[in-house]
Coordinates of C-alpha atoms in Angstrom, one line a residue:
X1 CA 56.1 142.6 147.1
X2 CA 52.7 141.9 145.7
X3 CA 49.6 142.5 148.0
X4 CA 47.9 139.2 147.6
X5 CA 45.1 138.0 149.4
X6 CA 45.8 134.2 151.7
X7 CA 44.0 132.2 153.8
X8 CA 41.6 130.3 154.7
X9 CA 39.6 127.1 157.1
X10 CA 36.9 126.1 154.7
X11 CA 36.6 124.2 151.6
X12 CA 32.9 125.8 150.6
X13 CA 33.3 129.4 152.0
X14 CA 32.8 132.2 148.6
X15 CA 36.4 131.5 146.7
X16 CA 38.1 134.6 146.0
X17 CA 41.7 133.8 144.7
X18 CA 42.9 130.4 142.9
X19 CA 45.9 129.3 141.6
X20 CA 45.9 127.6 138.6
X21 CA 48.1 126.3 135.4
X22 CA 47.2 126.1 132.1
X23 CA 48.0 123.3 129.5
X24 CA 49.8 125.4 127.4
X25 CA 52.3 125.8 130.4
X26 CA 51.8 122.2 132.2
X27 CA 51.0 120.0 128.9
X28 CA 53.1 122.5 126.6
X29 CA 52.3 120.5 123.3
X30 CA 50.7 117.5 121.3
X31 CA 54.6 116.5 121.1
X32 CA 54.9 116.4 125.5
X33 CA 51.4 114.9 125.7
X34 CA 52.7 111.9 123.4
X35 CA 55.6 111.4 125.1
X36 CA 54.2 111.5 129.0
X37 CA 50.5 110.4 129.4
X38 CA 51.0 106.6 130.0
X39 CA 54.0 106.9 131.4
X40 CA 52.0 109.1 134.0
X41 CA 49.1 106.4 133.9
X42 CA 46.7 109.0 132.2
X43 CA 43.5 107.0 130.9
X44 CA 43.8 108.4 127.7
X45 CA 46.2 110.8 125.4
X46 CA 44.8 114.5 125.7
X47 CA 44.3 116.8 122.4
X48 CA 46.3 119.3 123.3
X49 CA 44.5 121.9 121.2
X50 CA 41.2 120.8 122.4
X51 CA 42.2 121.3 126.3
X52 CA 43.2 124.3 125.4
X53 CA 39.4 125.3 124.0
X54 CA 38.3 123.3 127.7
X55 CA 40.1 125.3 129.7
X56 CA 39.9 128.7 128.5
X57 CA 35.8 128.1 129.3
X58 CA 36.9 127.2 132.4
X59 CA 38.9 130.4 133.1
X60 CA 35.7 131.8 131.4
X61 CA 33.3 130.7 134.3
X62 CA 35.9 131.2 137.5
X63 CA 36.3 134.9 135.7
X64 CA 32.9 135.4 135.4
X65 CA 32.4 134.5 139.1
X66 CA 34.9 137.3 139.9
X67 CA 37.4 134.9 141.3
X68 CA 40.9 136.3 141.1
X69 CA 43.5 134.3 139.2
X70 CA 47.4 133.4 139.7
X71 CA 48.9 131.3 137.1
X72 CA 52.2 129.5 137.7
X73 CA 54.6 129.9 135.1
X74 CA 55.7 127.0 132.6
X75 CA 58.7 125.3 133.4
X76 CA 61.3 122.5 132.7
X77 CA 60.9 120.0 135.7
X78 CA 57.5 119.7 135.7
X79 CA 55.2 116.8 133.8
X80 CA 51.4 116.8 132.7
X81 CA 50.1 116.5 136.1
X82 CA 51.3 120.0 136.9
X83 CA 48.1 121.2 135.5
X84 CA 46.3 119.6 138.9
X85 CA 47.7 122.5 141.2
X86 CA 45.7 121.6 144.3
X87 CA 48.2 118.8 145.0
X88 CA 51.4 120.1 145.9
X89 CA 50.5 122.2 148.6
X90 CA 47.5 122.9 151.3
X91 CA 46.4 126.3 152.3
X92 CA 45.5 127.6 156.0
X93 CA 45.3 130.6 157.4
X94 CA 48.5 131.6 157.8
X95 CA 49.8 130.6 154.8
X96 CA 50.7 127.7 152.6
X97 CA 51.9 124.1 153.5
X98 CA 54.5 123.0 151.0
X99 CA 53.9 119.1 150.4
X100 CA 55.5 116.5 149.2
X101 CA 54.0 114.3 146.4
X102 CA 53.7 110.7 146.7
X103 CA 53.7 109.7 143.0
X104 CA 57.5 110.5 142.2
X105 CA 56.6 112.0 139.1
X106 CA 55.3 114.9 140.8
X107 CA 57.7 115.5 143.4
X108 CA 59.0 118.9 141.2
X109 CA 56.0 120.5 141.7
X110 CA 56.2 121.4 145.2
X111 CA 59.5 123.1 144.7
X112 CA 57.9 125.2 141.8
X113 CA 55.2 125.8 143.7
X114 CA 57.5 127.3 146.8
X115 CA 59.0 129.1 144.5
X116 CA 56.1 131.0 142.8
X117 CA 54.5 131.4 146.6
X118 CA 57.5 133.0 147.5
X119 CA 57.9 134.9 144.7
X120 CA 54.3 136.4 145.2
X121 CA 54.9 137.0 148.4
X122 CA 52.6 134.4 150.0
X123 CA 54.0 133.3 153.1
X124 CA 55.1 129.3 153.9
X125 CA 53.6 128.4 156.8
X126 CA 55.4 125.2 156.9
X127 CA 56.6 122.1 154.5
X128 CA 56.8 118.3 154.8
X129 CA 60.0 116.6 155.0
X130 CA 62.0 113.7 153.8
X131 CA 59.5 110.4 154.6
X132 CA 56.7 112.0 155.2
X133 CA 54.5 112.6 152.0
X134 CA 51.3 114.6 151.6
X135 CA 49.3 115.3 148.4
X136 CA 46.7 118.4 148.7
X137 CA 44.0 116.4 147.5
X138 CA 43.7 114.5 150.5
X139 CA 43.4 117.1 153.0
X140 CA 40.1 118.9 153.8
X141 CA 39.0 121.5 156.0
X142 CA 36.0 119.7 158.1
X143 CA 35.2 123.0 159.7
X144 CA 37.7 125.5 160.7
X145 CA 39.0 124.0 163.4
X146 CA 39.1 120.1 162.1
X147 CA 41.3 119.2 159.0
X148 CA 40.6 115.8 157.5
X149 CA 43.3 113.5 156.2
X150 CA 43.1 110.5 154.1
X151 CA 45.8 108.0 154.7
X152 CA 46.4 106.9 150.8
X153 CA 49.0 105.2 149.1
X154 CA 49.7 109.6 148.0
X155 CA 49.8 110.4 151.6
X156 CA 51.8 108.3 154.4
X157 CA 51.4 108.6 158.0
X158 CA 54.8 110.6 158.7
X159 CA 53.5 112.7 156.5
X160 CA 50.1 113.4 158.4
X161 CA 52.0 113.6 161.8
X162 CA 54.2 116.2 160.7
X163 CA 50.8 118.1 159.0
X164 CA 49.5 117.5 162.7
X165 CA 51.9 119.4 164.3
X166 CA 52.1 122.2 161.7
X167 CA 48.3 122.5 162.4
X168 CA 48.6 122.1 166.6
X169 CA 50.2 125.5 166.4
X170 CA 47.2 127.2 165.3
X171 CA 44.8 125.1 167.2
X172 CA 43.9 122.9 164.4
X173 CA 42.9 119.3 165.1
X174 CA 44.0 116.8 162.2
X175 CA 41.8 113.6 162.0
X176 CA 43.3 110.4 160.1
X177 CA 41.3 108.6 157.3
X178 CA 42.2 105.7 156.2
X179 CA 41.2 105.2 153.0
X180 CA 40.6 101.4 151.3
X181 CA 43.2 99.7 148.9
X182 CA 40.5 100.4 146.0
X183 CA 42.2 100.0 142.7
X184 CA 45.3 100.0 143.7
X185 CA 48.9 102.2 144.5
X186 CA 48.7 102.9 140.9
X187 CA 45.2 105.1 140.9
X188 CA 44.2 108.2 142.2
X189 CA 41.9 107.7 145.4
X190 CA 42.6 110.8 147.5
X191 CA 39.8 111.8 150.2
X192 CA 38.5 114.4 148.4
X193 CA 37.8 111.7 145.1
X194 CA 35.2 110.6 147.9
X195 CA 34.3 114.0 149.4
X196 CA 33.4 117.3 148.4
X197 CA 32.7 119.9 151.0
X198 CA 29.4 122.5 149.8
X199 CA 28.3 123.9 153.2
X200 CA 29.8 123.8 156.1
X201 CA 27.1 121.5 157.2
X202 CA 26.6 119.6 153.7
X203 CA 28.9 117.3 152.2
X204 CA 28.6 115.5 148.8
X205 CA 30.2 112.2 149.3
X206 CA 30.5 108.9 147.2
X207 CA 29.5 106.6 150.8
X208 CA 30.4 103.4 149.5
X209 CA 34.2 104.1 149.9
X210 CA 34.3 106.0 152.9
X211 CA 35.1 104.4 156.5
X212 CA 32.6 104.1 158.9
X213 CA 34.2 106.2 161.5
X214 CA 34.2 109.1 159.6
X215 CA 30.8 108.8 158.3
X216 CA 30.2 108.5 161.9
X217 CA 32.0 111.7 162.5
X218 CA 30.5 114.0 159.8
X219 CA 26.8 112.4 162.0
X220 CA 28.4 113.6 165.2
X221 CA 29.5 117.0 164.0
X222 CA 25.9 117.4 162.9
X223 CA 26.9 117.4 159.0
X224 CA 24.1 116.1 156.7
X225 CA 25.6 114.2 153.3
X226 CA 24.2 113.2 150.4
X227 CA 25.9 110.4 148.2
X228 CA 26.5 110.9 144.6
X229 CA 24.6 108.7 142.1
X230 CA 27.0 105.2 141.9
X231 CA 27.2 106.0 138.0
X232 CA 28.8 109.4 138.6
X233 CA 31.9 108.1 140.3
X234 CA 33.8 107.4 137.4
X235 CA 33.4 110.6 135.8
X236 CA 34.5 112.6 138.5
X237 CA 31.0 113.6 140.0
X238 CA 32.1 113.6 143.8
X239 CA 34.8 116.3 142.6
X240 CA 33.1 119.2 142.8
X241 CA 34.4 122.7 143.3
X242 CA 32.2 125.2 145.6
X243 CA 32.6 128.8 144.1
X244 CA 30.0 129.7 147.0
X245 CA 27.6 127.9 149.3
X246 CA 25.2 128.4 146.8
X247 CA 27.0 127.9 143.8
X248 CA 29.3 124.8 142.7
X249 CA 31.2 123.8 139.5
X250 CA 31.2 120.3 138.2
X251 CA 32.3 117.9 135.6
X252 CA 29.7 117.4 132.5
X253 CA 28.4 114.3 132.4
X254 CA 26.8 113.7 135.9
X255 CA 23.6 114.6 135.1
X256 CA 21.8 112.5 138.6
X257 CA 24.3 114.2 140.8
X258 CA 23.8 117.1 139.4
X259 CA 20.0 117.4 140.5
X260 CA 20.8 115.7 143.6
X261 CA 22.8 118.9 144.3
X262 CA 20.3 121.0 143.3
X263 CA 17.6 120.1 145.5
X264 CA 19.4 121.8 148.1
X265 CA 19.2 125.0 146.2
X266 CA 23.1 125.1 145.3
X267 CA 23.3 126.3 141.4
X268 CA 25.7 123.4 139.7
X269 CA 27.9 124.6 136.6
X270 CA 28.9 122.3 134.3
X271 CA 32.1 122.8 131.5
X272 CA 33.2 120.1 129.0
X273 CA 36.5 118.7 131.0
X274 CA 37.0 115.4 128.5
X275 CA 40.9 116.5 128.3
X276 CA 41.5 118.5 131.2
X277 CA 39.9 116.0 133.9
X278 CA 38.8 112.6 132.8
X279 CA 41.7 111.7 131.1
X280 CA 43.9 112.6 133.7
X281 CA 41.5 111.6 136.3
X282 CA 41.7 114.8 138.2
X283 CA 38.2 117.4 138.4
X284 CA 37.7 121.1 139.2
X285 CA 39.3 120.6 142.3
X286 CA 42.0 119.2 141.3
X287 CA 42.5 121.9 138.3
X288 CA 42.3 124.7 141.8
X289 CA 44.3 125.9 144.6
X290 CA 42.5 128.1 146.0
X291 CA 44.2 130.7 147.9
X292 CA 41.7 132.7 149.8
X293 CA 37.7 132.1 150.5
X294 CA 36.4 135.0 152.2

């Protein structure tokens, strides 16, 4: 039984353990890439070779923050998207929550991902069943008693009321955020395209997309937010991954958010992500599961 590290209630707290999985085991070659990317409704055909460069700088900068790493294994079932490991399943103290994709293309990834959680000993702390669907990148931890849930055309409401009962056994509270029609069922809008947790009371959000109510909440629970710059959404600047509460990774190109960030003393990494995010329209969160934040 390997002695790994789980758990935790916070999206910003110092990240200690992530699971990832590297195009050479989710894109596997030029020749898969070809075959899958529209099909998947990619926005463009990754270089294979080229992600490969991207993400081994990538690796560079989570080893260099002394964050350990789990890779899942390659595999037959799987498609491109496999390389977004948040997705498939959401992480809370007492172990994981096995989802259960919305876009049917992905719907093998959460049995891989039980698999390699059981295999490395991390307990399952409960899964989400037949109607119900629930993608990772729409849940958040608010603080760590409140979990945040978009409602999205990834994520139905039988699959948030079964997440809300996992969650009422550990005292959680779930709130529901429905999330507008944007660009359609066919595009990525989880909640966490919109927010991205740095402290526990600062958010980065993109405000034009969010429901009042909850932007009424974050007020009420005394959480300051800062919007990204409107340019920035495209390129995946509200997607930012908190290695600390004073340090945060995000995609190159989003230069305004960047500084934004920054005036609140949080140190912002950037890494070239052309083939490993934009083009699959996932960002550093997306590419993360992280499995413990101490």
């Amino acid at each position: 039984m390997n002695n790994i590290k789980y758990g935790l209630n916070s999206n910003s707290s110092t990240l200690k353990t992530v699971l990832l999985k590297s195009p050479k085991a989710a894109f596997k070659s030029q020749k898969i890439i070809d075959l899958q990317w529209q099909n998947l409704n990619f926005l463009e055909r990754p270089e294979f070779n080229k992600s490969i460069i991207q993400y081994e700088k990538f690796v560079d900068i989570l080893n260099e923050n002394n964050v350990q790493i789990l890779f899942l294994p390659e595999d037959d079932k799987t498609s491109l998207d496999s390389i977004y490991t948040h997705d498939p399943m959401f992480m809370t103290p007492k172990g994981a929550v096995i989802g259960n994709m919305g876009k049917k293309q992905r719907k093998p990834e959460t049995t891989m991902m039980k698999n390699y959680l059981h295999e490395m000993g991390i307990p399952i702390f409960g899964e989400i069943h037949n109607e119900g669907t629930l993608e990772g990148g729409d849940v958040i931890w608010i603080n760590d008693k409140t979990v945040a849930v978009g409602l999205t055309y990834r994520t139905n409401n039988e699959g948030i009321n079964q997440l809300r009962k996992i969650l009422s056994s550990i005292s959680v509270e779930l709130i529901c955020v429905d999330l507008p029609h944007w660009s359609g069922p066919v595009d990525v809008l989880h909640l966490m395209s919109l927010v991205s947790p740095l402290k526990e009371d600062l958010f980065l959000i993109y405000e034009k997309l969010l429901p009042v109510g909850f932007l009424k909440l974050l007020k009420n629970l005394d959480i300051k937010t800062i919007s990204i710059a409107d340019e920035d959404y495209d390129t995946l600047g509200c997607n930012v991954l908190p290695l600390s509460t004073t340090k945060c990774l995000i995609t190159n190109g989003n230069d305004r958010t960047t500084k934004i960030i920054e005036e609140y003393g949080i140190e912002v990494i950037e890494f070239q992500a052309s083939e490993i995010c934009y083009k699959g329209s996932g960002g550093p969160t997306c590419l993360t599961r992280p499995i413990y934040r101490d």
